PDB file of C-alpha atoms in Angstrom:
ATOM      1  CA  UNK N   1       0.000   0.000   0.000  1.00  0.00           C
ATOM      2  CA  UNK N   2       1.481   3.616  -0.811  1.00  0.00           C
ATOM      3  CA  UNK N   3       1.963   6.285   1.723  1.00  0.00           C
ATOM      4  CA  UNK N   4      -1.145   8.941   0.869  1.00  0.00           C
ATOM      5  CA  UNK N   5       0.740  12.362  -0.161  1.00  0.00           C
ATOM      6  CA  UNK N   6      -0.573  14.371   3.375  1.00  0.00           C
ATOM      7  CA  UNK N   7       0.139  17.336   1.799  1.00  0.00           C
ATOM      8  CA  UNK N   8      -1.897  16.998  -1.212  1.00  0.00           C
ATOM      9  CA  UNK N   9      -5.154  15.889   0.951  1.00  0.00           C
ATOM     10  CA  UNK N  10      -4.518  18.369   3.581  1.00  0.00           C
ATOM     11  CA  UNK N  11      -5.096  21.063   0.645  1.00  0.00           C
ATOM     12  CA  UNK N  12      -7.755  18.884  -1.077  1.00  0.00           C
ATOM     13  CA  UNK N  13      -9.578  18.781   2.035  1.00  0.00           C
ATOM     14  CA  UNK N  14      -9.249  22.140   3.430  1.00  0.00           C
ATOM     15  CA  UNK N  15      -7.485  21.608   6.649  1.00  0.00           C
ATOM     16  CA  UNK N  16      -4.382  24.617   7.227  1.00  0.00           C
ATOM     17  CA  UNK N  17      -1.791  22.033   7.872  1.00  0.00           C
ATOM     18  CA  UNK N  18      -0.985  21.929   4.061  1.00  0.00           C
ATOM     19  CA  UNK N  19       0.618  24.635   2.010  1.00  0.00           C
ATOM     20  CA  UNK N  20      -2.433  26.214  -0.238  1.00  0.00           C
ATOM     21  CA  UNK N  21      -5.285  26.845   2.601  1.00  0.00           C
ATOM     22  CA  UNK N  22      -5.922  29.793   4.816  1.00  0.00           C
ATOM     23  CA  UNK N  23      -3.089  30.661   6.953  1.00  0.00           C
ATOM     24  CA  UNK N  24      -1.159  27.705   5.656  1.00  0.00           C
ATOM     25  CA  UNK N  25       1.490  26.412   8.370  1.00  0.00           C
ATOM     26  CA  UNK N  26       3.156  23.267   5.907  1.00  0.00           C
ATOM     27  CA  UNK N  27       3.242  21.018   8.682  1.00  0.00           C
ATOM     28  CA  UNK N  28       2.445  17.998   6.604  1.00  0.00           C
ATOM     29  CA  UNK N  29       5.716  17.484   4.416  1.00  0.00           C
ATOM     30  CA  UNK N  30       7.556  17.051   8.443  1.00  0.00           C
ATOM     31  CA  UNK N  31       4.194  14.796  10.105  1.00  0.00           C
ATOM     32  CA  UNK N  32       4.716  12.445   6.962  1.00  0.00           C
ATOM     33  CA  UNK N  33       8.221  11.760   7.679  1.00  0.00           C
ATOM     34  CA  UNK N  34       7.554  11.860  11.698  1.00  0.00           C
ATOM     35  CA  UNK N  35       4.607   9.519  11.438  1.00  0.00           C
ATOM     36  CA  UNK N  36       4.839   6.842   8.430  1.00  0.00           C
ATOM     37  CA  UNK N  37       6.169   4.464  10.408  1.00  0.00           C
ATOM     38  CA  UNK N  38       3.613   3.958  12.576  1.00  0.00           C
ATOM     39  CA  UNK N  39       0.709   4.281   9.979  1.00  0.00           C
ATOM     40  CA  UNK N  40      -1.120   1.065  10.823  1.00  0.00           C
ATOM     41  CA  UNK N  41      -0.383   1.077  14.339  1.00  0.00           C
ATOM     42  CA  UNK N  42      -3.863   1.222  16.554  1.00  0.00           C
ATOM     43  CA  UNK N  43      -4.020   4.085  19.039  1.00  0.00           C
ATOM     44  CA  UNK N  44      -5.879   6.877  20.432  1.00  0.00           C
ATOM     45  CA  UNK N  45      -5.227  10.559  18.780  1.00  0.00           C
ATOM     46  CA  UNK N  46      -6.250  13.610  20.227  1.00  0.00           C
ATOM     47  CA  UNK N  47      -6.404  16.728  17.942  1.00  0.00           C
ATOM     48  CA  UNK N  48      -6.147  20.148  20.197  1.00  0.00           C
ATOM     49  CA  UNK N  49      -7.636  22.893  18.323  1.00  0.00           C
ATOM     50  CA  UNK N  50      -9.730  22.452  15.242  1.00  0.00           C
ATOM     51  CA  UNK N  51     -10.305  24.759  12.234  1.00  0.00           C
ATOM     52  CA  UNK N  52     -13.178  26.450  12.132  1.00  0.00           C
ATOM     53  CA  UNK N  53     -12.824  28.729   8.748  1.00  0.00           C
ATOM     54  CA  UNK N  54     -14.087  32.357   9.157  1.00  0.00           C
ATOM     55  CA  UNK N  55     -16.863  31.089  11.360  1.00  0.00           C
ATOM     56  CA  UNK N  56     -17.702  31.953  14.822  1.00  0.00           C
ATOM     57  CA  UNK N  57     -16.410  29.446  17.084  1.00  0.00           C
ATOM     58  CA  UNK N  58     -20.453  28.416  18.022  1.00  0.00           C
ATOM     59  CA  UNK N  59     -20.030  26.777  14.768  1.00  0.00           C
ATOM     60  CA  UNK N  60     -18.001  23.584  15.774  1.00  0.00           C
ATOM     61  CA  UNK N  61     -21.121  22.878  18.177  1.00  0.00           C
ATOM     62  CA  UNK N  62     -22.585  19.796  16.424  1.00  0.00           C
ATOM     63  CA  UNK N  63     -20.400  19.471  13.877  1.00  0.00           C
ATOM     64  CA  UNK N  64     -19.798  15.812  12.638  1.00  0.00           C
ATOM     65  CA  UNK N  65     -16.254  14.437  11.820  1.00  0.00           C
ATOM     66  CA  UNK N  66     -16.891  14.414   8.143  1.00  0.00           C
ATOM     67  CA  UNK N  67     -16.927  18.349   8.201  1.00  0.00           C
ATOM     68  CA  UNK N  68     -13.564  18.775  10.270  1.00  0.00           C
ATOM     69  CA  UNK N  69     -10.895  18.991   7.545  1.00  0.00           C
ATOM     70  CA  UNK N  70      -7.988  17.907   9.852  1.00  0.00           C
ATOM     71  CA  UNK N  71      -9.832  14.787  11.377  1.00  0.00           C
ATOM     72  CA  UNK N  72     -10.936  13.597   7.602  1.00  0.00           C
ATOM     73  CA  UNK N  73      -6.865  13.805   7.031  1.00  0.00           C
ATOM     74  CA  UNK N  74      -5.827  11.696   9.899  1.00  0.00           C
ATOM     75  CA  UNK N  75      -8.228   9.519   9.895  1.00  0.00           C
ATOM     76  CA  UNK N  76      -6.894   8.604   6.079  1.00  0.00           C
ATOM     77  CA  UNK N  77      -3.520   8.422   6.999  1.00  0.00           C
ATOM     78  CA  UNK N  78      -3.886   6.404  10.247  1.00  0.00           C
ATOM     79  CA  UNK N  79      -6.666   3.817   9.318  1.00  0.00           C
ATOM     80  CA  UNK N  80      -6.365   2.232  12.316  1.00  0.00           C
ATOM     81  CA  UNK N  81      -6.472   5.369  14.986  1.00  0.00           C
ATOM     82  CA  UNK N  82      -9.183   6.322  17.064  1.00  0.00           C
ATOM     83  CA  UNK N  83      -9.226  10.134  17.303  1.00  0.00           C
ATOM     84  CA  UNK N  84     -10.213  12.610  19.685  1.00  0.00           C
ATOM     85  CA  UNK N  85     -10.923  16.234  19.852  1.00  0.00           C
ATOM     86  CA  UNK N  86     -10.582  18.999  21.288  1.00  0.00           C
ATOM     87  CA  UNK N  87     -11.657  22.367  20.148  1.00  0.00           C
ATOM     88  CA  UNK N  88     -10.144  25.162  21.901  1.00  0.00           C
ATOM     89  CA  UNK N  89     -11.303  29.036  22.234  1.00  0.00           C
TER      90      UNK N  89
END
């Protein structure tokens, strides 16, 4: 199976950890190499902080995982994880 280009799906799906989307950190080229090797490893993620656009805040009430850019991302690259958020104000 080939490693999923992080960069290319963070920007795809919207998430500011890639290098085309709001204020654009390019943290993804550096996770890729820090994470790949455990890929397909099971364990429990927490994501601190999650995008919420131009939007108030109030927004991220209710949303589901399928509209949180940065969840969709590492939930593609680590098929095994369970992930957990946290959104921060």
């Amino acid at each position: 199976m080939s490693v999923p280009n992080l960069t290319k799906r963070a920007n795809a799906l919207g998430t500011d950890k890639g290098d085309e989307v709001g204020d654009t950190h390019g943290y993804t080229g550096f996770y890729s190499f820090l994470f790949e090797e455990f890929r397909h490893e099971p364990f429990t993620m927490v994501e601190i902080g999650l995008q919420h656009g131009n939007g108030s805040p109030d927004l991220l009430v209710g949303r589901k995982v399928d509209d949180i850019p940065s969840i969709k991302m590492w939930l593609e690259f680590f098929p095994k994880a369970e992930n957990r958020r946290l959104r921060h104000c």
